[in-house]
Short mmCIF file of C-alpha atoms in Angstrom, two decimals:
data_model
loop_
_atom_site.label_atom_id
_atom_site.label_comp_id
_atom_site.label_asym_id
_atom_site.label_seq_id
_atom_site.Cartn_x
_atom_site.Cartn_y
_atom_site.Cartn_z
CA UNK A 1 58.37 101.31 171.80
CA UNK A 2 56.70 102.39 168.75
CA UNK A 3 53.71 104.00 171.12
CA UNK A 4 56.68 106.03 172.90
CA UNK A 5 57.71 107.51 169.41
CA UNK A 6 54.46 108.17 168.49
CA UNK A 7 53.83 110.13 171.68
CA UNK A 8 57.17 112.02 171.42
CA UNK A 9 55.98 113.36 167.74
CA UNK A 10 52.40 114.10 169.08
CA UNK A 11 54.41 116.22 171.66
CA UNK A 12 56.32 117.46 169.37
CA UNK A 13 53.90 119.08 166.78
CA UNK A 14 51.46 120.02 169.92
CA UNK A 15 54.63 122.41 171.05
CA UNK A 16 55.43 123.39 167.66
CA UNK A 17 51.70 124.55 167.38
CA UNK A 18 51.63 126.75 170.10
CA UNK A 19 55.35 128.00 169.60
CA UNK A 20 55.18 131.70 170.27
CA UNK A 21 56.41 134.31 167.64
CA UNK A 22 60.12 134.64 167.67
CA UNK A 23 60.47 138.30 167.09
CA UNK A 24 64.30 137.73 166.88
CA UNK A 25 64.46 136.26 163.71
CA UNK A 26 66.77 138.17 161.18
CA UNK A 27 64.18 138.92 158.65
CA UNK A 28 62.36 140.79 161.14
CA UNK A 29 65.48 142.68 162.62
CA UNK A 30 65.33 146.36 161.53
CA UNK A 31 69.15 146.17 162.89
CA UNK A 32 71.30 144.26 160.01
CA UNK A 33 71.29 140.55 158.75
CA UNK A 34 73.61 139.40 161.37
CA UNK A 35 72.38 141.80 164.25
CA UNK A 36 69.13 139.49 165.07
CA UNK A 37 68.03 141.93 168.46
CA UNK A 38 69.82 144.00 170.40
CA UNK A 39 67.85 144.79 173.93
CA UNK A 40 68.60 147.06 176.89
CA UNK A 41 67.75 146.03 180.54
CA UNK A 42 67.53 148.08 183.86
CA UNK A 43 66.61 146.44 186.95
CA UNK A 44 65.57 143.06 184.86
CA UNK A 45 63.00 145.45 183.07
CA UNK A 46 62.98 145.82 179.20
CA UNK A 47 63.77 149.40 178.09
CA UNK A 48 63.17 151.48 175.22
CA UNK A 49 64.50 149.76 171.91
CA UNK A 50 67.58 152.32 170.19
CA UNK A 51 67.74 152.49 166.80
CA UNK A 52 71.57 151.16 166.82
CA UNK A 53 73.64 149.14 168.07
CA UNK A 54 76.02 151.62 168.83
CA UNK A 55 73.19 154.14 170.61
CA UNK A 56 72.22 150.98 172.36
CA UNK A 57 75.65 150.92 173.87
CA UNK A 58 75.79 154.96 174.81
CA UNK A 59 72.58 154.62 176.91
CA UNK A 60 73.66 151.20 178.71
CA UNK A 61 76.76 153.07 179.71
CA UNK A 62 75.26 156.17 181.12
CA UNK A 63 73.32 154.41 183.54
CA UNK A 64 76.02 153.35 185.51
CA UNK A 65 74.76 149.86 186.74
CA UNK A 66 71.87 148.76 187.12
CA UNK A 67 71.50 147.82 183.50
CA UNK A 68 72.96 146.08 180.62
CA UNK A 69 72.95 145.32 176.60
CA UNK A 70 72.11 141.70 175.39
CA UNK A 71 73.20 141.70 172.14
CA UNK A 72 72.09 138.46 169.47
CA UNK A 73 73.72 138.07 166.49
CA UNK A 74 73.46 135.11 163.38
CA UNK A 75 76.55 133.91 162.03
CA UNK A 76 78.57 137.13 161.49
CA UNK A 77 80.96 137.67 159.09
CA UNK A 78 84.44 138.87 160.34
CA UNK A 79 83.76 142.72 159.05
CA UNK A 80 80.22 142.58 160.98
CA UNK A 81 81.38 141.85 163.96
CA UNK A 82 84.57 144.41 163.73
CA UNK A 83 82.54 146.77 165.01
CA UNK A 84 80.79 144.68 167.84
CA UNK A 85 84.59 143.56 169.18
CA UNK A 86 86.00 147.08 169.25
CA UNK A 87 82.29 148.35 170.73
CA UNK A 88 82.83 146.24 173.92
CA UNK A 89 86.93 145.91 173.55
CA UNK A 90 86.77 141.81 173.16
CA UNK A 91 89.89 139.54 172.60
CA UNK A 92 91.02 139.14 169.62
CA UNK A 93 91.21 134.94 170.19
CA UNK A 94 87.60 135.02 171.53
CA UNK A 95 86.72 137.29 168.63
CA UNK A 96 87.96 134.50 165.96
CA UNK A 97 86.59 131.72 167.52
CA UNK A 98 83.19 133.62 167.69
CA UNK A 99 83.12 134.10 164.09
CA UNK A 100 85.01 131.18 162.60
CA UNK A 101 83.04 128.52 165.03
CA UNK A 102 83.63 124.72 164.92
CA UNK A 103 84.69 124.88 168.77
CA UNK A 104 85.61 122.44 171.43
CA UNK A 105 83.02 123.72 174.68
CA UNK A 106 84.81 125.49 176.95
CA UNK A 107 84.54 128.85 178.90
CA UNK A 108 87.73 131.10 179.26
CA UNK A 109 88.13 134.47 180.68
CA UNK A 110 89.73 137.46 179.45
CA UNK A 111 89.99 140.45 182.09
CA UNK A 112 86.61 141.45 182.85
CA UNK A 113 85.00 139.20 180.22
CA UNK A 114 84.05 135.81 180.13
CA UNK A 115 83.50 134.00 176.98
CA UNK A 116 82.19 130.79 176.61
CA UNK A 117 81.21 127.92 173.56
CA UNK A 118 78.19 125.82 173.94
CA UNK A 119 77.51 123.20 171.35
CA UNK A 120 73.72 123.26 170.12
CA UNK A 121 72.12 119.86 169.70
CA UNK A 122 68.80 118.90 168.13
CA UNK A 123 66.78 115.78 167.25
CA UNK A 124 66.54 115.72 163.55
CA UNK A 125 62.73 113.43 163.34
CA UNK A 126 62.81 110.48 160.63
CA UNK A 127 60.31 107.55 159.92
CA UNK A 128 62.45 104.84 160.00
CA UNK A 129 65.90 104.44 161.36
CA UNK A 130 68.25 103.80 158.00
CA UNK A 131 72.29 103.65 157.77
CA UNK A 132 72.25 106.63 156.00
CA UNK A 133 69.82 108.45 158.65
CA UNK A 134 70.95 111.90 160.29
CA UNK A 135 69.70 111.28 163.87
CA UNK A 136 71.69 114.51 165.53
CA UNK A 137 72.20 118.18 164.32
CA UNK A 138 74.81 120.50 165.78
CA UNK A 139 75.44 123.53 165.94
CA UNK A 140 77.25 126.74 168.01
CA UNK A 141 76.43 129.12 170.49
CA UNK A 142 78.78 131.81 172.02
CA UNK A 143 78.18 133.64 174.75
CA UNK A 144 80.51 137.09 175.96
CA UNK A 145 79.21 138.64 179.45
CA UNK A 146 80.76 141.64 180.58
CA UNK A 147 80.18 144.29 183.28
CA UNK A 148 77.08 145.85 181.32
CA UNK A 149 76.46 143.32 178.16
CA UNK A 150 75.92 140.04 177.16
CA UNK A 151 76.36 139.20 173.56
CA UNK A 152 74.71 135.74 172.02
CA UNK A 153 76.82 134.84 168.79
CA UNK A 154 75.01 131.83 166.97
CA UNK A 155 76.26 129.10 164.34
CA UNK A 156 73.69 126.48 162.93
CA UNK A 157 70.04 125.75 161.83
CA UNK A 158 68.79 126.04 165.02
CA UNK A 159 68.91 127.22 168.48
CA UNK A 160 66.97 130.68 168.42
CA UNK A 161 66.77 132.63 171.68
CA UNK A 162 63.70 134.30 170.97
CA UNK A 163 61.50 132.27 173.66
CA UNK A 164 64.41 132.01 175.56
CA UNK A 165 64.76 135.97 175.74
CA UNK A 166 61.02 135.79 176.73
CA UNK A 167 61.17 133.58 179.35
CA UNK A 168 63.60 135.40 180.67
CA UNK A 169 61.45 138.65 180.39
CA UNK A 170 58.53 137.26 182.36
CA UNK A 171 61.14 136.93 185.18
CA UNK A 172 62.46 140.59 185.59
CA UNK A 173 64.21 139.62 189.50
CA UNK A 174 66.11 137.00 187.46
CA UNK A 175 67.71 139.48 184.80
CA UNK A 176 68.50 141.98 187.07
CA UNK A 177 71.34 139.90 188.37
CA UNK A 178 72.79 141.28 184.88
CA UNK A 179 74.73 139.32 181.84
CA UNK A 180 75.39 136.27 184.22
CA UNK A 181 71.52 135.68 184.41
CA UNK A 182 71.63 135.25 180.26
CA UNK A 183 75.08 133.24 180.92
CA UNK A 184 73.23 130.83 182.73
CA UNK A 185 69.90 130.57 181.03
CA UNK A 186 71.44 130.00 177.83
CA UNK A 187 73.86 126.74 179.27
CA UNK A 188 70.42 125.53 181.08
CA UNK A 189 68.39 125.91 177.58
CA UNK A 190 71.64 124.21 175.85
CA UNK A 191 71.76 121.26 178.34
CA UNK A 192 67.92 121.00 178.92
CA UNK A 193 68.15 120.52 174.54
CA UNK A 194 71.03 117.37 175.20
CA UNK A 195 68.40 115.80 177.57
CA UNK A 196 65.55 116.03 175.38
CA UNK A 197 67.80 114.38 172.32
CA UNK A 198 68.93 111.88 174.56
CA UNK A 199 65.44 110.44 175.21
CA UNK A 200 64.59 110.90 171.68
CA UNK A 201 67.88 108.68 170.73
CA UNK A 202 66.46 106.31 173.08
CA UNK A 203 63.33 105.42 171.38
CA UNK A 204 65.96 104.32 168.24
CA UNK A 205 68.16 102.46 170.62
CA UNK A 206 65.27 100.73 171.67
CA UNK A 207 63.98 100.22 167.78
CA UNK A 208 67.43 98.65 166.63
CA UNK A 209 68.00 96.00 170.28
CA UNK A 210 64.57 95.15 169.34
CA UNK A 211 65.16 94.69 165.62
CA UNK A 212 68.43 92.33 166.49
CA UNK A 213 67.04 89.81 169.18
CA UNK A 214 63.66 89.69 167.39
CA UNK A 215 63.17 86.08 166.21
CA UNK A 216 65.76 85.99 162.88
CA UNK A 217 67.26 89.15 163.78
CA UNK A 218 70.59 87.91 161.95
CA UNK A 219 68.77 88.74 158.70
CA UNK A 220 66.33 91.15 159.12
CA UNK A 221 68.40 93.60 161.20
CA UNK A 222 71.28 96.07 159.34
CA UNK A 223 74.65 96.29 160.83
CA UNK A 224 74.86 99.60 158.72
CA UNK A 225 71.66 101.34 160.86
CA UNK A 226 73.86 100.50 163.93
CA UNK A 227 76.96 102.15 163.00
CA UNK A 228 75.14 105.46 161.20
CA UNK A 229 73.35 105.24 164.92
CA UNK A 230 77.03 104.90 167.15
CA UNK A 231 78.64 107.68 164.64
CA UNK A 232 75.46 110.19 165.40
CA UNK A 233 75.73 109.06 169.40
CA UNK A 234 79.52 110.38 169.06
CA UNK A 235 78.52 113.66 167.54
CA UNK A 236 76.05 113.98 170.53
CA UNK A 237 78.82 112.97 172.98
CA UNK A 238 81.51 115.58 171.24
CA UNK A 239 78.96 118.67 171.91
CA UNK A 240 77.90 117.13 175.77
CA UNK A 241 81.20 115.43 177.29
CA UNK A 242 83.42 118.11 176.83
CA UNK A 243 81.36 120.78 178.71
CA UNK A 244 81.23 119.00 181.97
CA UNK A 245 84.50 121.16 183.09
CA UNK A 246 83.28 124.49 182.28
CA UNK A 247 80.38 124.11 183.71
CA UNK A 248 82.02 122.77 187.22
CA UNK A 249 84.65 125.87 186.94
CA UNK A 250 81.26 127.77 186.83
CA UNK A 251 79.51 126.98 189.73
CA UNK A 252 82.43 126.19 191.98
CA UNK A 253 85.21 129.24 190.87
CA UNK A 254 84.56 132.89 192.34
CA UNK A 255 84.85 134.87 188.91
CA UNK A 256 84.12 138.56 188.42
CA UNK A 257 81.80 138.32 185.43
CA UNK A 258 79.19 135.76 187.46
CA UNK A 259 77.18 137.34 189.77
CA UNK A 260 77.50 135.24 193.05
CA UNK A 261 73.70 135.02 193.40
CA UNK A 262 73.65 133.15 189.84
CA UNK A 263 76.75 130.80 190.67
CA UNK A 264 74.53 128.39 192.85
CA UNK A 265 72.67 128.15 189.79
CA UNK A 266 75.16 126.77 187.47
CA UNK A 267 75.30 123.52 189.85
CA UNK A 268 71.54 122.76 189.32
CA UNK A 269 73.06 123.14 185.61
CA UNK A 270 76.00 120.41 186.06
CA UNK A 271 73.55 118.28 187.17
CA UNK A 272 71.83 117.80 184.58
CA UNK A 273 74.48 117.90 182.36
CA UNK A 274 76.18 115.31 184.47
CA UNK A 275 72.84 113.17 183.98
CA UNK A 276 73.04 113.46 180.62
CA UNK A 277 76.53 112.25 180.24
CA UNK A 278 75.60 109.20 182.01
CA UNK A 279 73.27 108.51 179.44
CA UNK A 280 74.80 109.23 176.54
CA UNK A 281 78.08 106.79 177.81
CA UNK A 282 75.44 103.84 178.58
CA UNK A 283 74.09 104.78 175.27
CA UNK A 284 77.56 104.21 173.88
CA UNK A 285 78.58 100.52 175.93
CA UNK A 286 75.03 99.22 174.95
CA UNK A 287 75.54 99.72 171.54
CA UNK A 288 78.78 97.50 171.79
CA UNK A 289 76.79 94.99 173.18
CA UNK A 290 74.35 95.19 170.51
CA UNK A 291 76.65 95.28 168.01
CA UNK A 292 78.42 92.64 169.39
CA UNK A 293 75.32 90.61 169.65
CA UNK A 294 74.67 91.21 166.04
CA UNK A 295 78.05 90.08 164.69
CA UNK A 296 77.81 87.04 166.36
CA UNK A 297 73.94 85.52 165.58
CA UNK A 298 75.67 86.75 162.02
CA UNK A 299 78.17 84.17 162.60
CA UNK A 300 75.80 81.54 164.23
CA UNK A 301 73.42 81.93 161.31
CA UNK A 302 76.48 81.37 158.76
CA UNK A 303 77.51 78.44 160.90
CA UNK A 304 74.44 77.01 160.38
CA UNK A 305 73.95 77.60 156.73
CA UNK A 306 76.62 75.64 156.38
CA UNK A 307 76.15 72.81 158.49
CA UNK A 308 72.72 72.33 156.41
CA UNK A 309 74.56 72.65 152.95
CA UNK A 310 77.41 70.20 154.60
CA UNK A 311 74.13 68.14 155.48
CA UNK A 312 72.62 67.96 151.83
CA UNK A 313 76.00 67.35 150.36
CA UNK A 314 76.23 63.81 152.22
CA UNK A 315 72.97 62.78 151.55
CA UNK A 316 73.29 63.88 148.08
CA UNK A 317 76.50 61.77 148.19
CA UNK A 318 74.85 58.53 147.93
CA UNK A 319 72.88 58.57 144.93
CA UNK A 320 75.90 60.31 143.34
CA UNK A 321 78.40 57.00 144.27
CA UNK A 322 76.03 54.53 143.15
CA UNK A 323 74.83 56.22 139.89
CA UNK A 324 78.67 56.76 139.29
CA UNK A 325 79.46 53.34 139.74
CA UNK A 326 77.04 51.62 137.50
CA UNK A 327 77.57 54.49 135.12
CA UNK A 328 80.55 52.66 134.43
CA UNK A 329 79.12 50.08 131.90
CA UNK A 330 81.61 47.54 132.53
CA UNK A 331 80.01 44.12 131.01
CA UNK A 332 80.33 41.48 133.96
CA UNK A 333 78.88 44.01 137.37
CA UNK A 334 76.82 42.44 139.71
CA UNK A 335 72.60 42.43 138.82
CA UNK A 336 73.44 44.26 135.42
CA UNK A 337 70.84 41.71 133.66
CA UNK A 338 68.68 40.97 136.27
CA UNK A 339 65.19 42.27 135.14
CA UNK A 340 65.34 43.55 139.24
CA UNK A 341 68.29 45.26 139.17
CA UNK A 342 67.43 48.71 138.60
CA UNK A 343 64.23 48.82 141.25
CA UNK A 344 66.73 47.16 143.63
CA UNK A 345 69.21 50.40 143.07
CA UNK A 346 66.60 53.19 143.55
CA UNK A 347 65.67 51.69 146.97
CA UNK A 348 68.42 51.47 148.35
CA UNK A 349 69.31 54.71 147.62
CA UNK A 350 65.87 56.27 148.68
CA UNK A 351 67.02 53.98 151.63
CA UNK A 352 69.72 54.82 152.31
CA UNK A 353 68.83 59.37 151.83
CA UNK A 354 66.17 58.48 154.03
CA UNK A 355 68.59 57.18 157.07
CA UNK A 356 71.20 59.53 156.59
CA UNK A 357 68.48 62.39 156.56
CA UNK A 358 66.90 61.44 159.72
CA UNK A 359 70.01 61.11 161.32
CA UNK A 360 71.21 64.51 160.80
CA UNK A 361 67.60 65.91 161.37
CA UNK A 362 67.70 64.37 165.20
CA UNK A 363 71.14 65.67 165.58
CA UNK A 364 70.03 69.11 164.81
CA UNK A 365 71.78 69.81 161.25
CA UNK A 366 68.59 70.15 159.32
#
């Protein structure tokens, strides 16, 4: 188990090490603080950058087909993306939910232009599994593909499209099947992300069912790390679950903003995502059972505490009744002036400990 994680961060560092520049971060944008890259495509091929947004959107439109505008913006503010929504004439609804964020997955169509809500999930790395850990980070990612655009609207820490975009680049016959090709390589990144997480969760699954049915696991392990580790599984399953029905509506339901060569491609998609939601539901029942597990060597261990204190009481019990009863200093009790009398009363005592101890030790309460 511990030779898993240790492989998992060795992969992880070797990929962050050779992690190519992302030329779409915002500091780097000569197009605004929310305006991260804004790209035009013909035939799958990367054209000429414009110097705005706007421009960007002129030359797109005087082609005529052929090409399109992918347009990636950061967390815009309401007045920022004004312009972008009355550029390319979006919904108002899709518009709020765009900016505002916190949204349920889904995909929903208005006219000629599909929007749709991905929920961003990444593996947040810690050395030890506590009940305070954060094991999951979330955020957003909306997508709106149109005739001759596809815009990227992003919410969180994390997520960048930059290799994305690049990928996507090196494969010029995919992009020219226009926005839908960016429609579906950004669900495929998104769900390719909730498989990854789910094998890292694994590795602390595995770390906590080893921690409670390791010998004394009543004591050593911490209910606490198994509920901070169920509540983090439920934020993964919140982002995942819900996305299984947009994704089907995809790949099954003719609509006029997916290119029908890129449909068949969404199913590969649902797959996945259906794999993953497999996992993350055993996930969830297997923590029950661990939990369960836990709760109940709690209770055996308690039971047993005090069956050994109930154990120590009776054997304590006897030197306690005869010390109380020739405590009494009556003047007439049996042996009170016999020179014997007090050796004769500390063996049977030890005699009678000793009987009652080796009783309860054969019988399992000691």
């Amino acid at each position: 188990m511990s030779m898993a994680g240790n492989l998992r961060k060795v992969a992880n560092l070797a990929r962050r090490a050779r992690r190519r520049v992302d030329l779409s971060h915002p500091a780097r944008s000569p197009l605004g603080s929310s305006v991260v890259n804004c790209v035009i495509y013909r035939d799958g091929i990367r054209q000429e950058a414009s110097p705005t947004v706007e421009e960007s959107v002129a030359r797109v439109r005087k082609m005529r087909g052929g090409g399109f505008l992918w347009l990636g913006l950061h967390e815009p503010s309401e007045t920022e993306f004004a312009r972008v929504a009355e550029l390319f004439g979006l919904h108002p609804l899709a518009v709020e939910d765009a900016v505002h964020a916190h949204q349920r997955p889904k995909v929903e169509q208005y006219g000629d232009v599909l929007f749709a809500v991905f929920k961003t999930v990444t593996y947040v790395e810690h050395e030890q599994l506590t009940s305070t850990s954060e094991v999951v980070d979330t955020g957003e990612l909306m997508v709106f593909t149109g005739r001759d655009f596809a815009i990227t609207v992003r919410h969180g820490r994390h997520g960048s499209l930059g290799p994305l975009r690049e990928d996507l680049e090196a494969e010029p016959q995919q992009l020219a099947n226009g926005p839908s090709a960016v429609l579906h390589a950004v669900a495929d990144h998104v769900v390719d992300d909730y498989l990854t997480v789910a094998d890292a969760v694994q590795n602390d699954m595995d770390s906590v069912e080893a921690d409670v049915f390791a010998p004394h696991g009543a004591r050593s392990a911490d209910a606490g790390r198994i509920y901070q580790l169920k509540r983090e599984l439920l934020e993964l399953k919140r982002a995942v679950v819900p996305l299984s029905r947009p994704l089907a509506w995809l790949a099954t339901e003719p609509c006029p903003a997916v290119d029908p060569g890129i449909q068949a491609y969404f199913r590969d998609v649902a797959d996945h995502l259906a794999r993953v939601t497999e996992q993350i539901n055993a996930f969830d029942g297997l923590l029950d059972s661990i939990l369960q597990a836990h709760l109940a060597q709690v209770t055996v261990a308690q039971n047993e505490d005090m069956r050994k204190i109930t154990a120590w009481a009776a054997i304590i019990a006897v030197p306690t009744m005869v010390c109380g009863v020739y405590g009494m200093n009556f003047d007439h009790m049996p042996e009170l002036r016999w020179r014997f009398g007090y050796p004769m009363a500390l063996a049977v005592i030890a005699a009678a400990c000793f009987t009652i101890h080796r009783s309860f030790k054969r019988n399992g309460w000691l």
